[in-house]
Coordinates of C-alpha atoms in Angstrom, one line a residue:
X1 CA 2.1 11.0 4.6
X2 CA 3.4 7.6 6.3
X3 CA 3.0 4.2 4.7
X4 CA 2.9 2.6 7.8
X5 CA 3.3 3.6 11.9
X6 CA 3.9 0.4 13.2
X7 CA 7.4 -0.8 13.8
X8 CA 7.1 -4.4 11.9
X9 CA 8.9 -6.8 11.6
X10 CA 13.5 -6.1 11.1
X11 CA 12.3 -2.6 12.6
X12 CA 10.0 -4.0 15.3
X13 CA 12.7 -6.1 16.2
X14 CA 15.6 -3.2 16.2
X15 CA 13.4 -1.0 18.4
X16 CA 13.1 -3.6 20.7
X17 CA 16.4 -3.8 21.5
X18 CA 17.4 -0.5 20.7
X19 CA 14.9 0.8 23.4
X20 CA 16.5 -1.5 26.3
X21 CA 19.8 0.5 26.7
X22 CA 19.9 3.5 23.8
X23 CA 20.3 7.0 25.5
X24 CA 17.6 8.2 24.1
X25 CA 14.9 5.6 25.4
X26 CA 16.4 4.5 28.7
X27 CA 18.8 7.7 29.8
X28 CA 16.3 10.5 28.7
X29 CA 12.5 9.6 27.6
X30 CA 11.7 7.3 29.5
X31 CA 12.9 8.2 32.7
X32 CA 11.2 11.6 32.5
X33 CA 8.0 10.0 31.3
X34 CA 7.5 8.1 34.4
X35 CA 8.6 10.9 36.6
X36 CA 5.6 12.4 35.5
X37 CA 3.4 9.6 36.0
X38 CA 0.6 8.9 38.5
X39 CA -0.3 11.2 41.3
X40 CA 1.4 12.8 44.0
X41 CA 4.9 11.2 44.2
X42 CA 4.2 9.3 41.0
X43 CA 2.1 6.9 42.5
X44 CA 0.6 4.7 40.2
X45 CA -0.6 2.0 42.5
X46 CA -4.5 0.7 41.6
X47 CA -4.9 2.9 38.7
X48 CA -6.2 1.5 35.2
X49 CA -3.3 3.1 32.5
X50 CA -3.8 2.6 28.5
X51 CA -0.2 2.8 27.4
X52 CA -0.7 4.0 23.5
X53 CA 2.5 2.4 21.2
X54 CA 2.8 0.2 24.0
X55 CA 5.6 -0.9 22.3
X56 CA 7.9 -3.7 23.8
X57 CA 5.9 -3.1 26.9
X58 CA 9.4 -0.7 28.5
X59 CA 7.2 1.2 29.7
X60 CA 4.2 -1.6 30.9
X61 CA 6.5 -3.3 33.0
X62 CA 7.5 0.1 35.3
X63 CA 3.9 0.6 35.1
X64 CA 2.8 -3.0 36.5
X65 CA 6.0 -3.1 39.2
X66 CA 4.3 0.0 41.0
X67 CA 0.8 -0.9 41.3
X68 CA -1.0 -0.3 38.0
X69 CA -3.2 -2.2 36.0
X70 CA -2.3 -2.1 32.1
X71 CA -3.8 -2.2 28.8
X72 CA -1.4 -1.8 25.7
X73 CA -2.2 -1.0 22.2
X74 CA 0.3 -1.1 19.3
X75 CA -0.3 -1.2 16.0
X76 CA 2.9 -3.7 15.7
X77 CA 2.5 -7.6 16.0
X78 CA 6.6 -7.8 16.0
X79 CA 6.8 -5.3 19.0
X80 CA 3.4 -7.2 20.5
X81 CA 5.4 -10.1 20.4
X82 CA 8.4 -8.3 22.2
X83 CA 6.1 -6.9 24.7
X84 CA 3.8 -10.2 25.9
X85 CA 7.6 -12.5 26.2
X86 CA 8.7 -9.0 28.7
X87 CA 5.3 -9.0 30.1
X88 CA 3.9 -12.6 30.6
X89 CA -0.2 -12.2 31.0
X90 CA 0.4 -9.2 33.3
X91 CA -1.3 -6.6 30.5
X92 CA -3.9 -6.8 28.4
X93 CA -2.0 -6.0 25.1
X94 CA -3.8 -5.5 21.9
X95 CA -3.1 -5.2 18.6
X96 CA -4.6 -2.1 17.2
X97 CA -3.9 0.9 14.4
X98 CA -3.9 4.2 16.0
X99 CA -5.5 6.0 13.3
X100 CA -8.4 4.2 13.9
X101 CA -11.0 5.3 16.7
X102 CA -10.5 3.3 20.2
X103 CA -13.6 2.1 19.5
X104 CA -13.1 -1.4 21.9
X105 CA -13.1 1.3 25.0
X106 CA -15.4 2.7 26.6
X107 CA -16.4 6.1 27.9
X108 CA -13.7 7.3 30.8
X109 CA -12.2 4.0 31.4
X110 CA -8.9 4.5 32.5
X111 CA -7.4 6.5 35.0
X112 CA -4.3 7.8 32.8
X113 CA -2.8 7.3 29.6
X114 CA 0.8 7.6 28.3
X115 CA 1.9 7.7 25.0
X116 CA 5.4 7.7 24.5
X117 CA 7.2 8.7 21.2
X118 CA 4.7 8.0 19.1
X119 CA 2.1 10.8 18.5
X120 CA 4.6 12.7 15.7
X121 CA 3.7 8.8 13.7
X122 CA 0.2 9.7 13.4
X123 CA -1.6 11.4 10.5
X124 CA -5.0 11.4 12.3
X125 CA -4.0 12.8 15.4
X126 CA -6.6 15.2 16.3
X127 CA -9.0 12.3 16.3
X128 CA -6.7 10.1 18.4
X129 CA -6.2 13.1 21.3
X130 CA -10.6 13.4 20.8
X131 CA -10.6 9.0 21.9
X132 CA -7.9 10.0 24.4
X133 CA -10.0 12.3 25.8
X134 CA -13.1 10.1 25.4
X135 CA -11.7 7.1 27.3
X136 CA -10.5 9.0 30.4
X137 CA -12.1 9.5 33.4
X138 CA -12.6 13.5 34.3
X139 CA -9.4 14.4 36.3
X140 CA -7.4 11.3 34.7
X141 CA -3.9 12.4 33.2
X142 CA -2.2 12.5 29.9
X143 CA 1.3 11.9 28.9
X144 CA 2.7 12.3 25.7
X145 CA 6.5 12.8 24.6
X146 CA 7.4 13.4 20.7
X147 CA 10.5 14.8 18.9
X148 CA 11.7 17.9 20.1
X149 CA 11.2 20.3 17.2
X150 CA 14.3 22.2 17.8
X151 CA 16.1 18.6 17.1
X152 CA 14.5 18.3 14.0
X153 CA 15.3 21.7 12.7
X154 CA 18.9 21.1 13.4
X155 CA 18.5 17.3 11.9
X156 CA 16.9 18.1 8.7
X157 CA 16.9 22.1 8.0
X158 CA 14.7 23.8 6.3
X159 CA 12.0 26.1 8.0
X160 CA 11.1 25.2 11.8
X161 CA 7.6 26.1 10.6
X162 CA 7.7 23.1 8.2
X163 CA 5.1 19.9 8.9
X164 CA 6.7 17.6 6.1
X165 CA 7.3 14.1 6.8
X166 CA 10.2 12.9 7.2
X167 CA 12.2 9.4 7.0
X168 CA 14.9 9.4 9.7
X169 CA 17.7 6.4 9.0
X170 CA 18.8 4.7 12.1
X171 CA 22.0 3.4 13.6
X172 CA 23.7 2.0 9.9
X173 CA 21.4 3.3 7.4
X174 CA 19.2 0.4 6.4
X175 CA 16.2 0.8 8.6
X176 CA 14.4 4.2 9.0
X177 CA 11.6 5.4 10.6
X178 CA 8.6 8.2 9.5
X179 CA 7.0 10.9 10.9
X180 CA 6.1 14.5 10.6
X181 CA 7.6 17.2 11.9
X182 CA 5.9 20.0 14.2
X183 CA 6.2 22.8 15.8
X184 CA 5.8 23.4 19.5
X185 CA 2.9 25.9 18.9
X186 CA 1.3 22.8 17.1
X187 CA 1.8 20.1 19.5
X188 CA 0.6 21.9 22.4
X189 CA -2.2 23.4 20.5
X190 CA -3.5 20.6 19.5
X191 CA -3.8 19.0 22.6
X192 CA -5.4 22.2 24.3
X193 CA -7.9 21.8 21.2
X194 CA -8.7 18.2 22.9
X195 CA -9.9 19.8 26.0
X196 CA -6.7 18.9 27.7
X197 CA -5.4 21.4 30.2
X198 CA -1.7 21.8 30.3
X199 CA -0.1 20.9 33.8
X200 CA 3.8 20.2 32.9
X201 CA 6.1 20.7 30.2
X202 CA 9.7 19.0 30.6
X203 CA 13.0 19.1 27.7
X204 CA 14.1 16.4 29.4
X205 CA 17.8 15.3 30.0
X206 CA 19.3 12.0 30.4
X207 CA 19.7 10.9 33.9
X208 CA 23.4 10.9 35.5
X209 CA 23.7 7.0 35.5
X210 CA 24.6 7.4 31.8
X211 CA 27.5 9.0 32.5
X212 CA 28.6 5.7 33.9
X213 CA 27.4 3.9 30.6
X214 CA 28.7 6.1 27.5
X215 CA 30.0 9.9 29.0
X216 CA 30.0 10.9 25.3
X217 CA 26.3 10.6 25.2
X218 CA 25.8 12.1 28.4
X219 CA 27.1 15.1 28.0
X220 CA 25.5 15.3 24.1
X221 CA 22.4 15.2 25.3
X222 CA 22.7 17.4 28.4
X223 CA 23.8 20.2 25.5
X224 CA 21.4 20.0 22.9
X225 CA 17.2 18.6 23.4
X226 CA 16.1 15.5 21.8
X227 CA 12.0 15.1 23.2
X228 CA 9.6 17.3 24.7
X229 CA 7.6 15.1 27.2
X230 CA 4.2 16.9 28.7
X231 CA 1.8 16.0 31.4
X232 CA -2.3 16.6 30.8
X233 CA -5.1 16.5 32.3
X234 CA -9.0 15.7 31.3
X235 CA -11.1 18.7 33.7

């Protein structure tokens, strides 16, 4: 079981720049999470979008630059920090534990919600997916990228089957981050449990550009998965 989600304080402050130009945030996840955002052609424009783990607000300010109205949640005050000096008074950021109910939200409220890399940090998450559910609109979508469970078998062995948490060190060693491990059967069930109905699946690859940045990388990560990223949606 995890001690903590949130990314405080050293490890708030890592992530934050970590996530501005890693491959994994900036070449892969987060390029196919916005693909699948919005509407028709992604279009976000006048929609009302919870972003859940807003994190350094990455993700916020895409969001905010094509039209959307934002409210962010993270359970981090460091990463808050990060997030309000990238996003000014542009989203309504709070600061808020995500195993605890959205209970400051109301009934079908927002028009989508995106929750990026954070789910697999969450011991309660059959209640989180149920206030998901609660605080979107019928028809609004859902998008939710975690660890790609083929990754993890190749990371830490053991049976694929396994749910044990794990500590995964970062770049040197001395910071680390904790989650559980799942399979695909489980994340995607339960979401369909929620109510959700399934609309996209991606395995998402980095985007050419990062050829240009570290080719190493690039072709890493066009070889083996790192996230699965999915797209819902509340009938």
């Amino acid at each position: 079981m995890p001690t903590r989600t949130a990314y405080d304080d050293e490890l708030g402050d890592h992530f934050a720049r970590h996530a501005d130009t890693s491959p994994y945030n900036a070449y892969v996840d987060r390029p196919a999470m916005l693909a699948l955002t919005g509407d028709v052609g992604g279009d976000v424009g006048g929609q009302r979008i919870l972003d859940v783990g807003c994190g350094a607000g990455h993700y916020a300010a895409e969001l905010l630059s094509r039209g959307a109205e934002v409210v962010g949640i993270d359970g981090s005050s460091t990463l808050l920090d990060h997030a309000r000096r990238r996003l000014g008074d542009r989203a309504d950021l709070h600061r808020h534990d995500a195993e605890d109910p959205l209970d400051f939200i109301d009934d079908a409220s927002f028009d989508g919600v995106i929750c990026a890399l954070m789910l697999h940090h969450v011991a309660n998450r059959r209640q989180l997916l149920g206030e998901l559910r609660r605080v979107l609109r019928p028809g609004g979508w859902l998008l939710i990228s975690t660890t790609h469970p083929t990754a993890d078998w190749r990371r830490f062995g053991g049976s694929y089957f396994t749910d044990d948490w794990v500590d995964l060190p970062l770049a040197g060693g001395a910071l680390s981050i904790r989650y559980q491990r799942m399979t695909l059967e489980t994340f995607l069930g339960e979401l369909l449990d929620a109510g959700f109905s399934l609309e996209r699946l991606v395995e998402p690859r980095p985007v050419p550009s990062l050829r240009d940045v570290d080719e190493a990388a690039y072709h890493k990560l066009r070889q083996s998965p790192s996230f699965v990223a999915v797209r819902f949606r509340r009938p």
